PDB file of C-alpha atoms in Angstrom:
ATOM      1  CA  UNK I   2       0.000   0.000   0.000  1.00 77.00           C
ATOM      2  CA  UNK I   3       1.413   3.169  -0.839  1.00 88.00           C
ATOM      3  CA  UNK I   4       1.364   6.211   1.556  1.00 93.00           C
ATOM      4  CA  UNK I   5       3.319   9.506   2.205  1.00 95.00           C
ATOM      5  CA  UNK I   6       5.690  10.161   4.954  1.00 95.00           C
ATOM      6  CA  UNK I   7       6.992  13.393   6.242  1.00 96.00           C
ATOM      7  CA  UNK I   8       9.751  14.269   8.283  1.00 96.00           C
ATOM      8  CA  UNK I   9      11.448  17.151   9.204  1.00 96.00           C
ATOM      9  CA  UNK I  10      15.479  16.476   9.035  1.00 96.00           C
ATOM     10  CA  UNK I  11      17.631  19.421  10.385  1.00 96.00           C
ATOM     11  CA  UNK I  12      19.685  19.832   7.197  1.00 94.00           C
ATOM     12  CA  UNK I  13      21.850  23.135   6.234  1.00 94.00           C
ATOM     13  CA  UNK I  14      23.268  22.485   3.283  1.00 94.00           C
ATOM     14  CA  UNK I  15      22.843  20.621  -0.355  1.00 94.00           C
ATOM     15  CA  UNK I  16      25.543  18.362   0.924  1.00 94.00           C
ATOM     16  CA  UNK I  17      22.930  17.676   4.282  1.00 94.00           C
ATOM     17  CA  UNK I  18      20.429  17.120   1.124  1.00 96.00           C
ATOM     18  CA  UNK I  19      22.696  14.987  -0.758  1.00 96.00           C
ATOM     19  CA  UNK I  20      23.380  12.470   2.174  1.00 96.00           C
ATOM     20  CA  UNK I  21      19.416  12.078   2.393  1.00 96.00           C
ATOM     21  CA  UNK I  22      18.528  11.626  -0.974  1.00 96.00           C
ATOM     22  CA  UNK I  23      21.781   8.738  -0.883  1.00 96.00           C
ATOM     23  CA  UNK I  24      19.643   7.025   1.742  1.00 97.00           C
ATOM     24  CA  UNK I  25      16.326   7.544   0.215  1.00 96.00           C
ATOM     25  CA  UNK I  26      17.515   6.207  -2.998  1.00 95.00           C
ATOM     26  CA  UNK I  27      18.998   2.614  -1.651  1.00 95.00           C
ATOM     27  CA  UNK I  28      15.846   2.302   0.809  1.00 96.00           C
ATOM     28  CA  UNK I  29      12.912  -0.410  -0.859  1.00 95.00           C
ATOM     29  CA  UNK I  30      10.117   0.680  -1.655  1.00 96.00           C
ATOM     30  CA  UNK I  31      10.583   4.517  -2.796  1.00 96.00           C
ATOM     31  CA  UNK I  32       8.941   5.193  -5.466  1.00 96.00           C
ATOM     32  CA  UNK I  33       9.491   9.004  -5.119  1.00 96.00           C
ATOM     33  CA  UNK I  34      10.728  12.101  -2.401  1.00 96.00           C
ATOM     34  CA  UNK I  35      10.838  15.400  -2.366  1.00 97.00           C
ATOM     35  CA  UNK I  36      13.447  17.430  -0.221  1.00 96.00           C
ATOM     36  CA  UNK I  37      12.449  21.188   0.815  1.00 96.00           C
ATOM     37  CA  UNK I  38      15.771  22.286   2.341  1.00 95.00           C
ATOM     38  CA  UNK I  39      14.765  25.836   3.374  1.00 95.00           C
ATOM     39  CA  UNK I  40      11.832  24.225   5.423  1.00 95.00           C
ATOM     40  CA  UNK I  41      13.952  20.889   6.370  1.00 96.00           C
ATOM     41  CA  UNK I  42      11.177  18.923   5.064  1.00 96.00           C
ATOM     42  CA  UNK I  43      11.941  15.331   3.541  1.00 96.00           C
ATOM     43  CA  UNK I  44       8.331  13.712   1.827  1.00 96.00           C
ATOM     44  CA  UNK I  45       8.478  10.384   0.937  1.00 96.00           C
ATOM     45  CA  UNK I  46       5.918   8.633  -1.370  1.00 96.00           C
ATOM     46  CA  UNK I  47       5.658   4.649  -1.839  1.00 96.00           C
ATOM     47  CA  UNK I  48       4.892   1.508  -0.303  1.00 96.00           C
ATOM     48  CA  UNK I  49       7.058   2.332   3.224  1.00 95.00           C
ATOM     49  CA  UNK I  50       6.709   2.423   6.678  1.00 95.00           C
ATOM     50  CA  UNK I  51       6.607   5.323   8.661  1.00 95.00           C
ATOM     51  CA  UNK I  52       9.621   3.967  11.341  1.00 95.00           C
ATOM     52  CA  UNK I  53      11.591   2.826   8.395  1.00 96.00           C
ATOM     53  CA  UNK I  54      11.711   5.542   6.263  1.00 96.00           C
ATOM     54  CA  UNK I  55      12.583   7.645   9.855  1.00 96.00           C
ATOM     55  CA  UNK I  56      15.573   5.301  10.877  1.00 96.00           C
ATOM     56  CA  UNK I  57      17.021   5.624   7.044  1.00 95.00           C
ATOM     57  CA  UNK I  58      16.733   9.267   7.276  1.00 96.00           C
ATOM     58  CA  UNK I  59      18.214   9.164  10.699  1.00 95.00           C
ATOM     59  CA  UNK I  60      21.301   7.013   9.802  1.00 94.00           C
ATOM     60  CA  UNK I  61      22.584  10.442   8.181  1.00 94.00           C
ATOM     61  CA  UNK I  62      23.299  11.902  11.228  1.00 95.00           C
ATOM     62  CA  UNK I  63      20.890  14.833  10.851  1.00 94.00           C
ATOM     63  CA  UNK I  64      18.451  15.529  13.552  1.00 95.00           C
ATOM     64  CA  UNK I  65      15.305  13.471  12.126  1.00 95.00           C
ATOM     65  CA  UNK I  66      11.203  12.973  13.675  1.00 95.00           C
ATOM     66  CA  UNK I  67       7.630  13.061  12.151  1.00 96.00           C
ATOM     67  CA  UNK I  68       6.634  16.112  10.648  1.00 92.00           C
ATOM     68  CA  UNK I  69       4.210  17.477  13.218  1.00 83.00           C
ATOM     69  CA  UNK I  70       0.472  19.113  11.253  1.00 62.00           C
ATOM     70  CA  UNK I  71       1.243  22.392  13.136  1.00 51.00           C
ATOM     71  CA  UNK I  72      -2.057  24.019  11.258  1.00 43.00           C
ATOM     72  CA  UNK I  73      -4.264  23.059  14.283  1.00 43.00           C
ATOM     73  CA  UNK I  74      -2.231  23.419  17.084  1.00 38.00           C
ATOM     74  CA  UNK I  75      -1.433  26.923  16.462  1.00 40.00           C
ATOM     75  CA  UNK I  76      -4.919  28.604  17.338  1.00 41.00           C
ATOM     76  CA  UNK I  77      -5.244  27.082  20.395  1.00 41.00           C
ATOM     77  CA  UNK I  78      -2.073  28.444  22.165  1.00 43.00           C
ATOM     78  CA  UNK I  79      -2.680  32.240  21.217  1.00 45.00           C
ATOM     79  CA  UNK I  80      -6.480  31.349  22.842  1.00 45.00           C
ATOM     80  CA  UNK I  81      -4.806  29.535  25.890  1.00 47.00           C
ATOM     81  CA  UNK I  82      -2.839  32.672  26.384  1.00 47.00           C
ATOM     82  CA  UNK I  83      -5.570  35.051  26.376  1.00 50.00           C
ATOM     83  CA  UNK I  84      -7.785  33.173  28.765  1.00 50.00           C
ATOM     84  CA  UNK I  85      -4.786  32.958  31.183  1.00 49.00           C
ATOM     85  CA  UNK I  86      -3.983  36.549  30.848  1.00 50.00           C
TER      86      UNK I  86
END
C-alpha cells in the first residue's frame, strides 16, 4: 500500500540534502521524495513504513522525527494565552 511520509530532518546544506537523498535512494520501496531544504522537510511517497523511512533518514546523522500538522495546534495556544492573561 502506498502512503506519504513526512519528516522534518535538520539539514543546512545541499551536501545535508545529498546524504538524504543517498539514503532515500537505496531504501525499498521509494517510489518518489521530495526534499524542501529551506523548510527541512523530507516527503516520501511509496509503499514504506513510517519507522523505516525515519531510521534511514536518521542514519545520516541529521536531527530526524515526524513532521508534526502544526495548522491546528497553532490557534489554540494564542487562545490559551488570552484566557490565562
Amino acid at each position: 500500500m502506498s502512503q506519504t511520509v513526512v519528516l522534518k530532518v535538520g539539514m543546512s546544506c545541499e551536501g545535508c540534502v545529498g546524504a538524504v537523498k543517498r539514503v532515500l535512494g537505496k531504501m525499498e520501496g521509494v517510489e518518489s521524495y521530495d526534499i524542501d531544504l529551506k523548510e527541512q522537510k523530507v516527503t516520501v511517497n511509496g509503499n514504506v513504513q513510517p519507522d523505516a523511512v525515519l531510521q534511514t533518514v536518521s542514519k545520516t546523522g541529521k536531527k530526524t522525527a515526524f513532521w508534526e500538522a502544526e495548522a491546528p495546534a497553532e490557534p489554540a495556544k494564542p487562545a490559551e494565552s488570552v484566557a490565562a492573561a
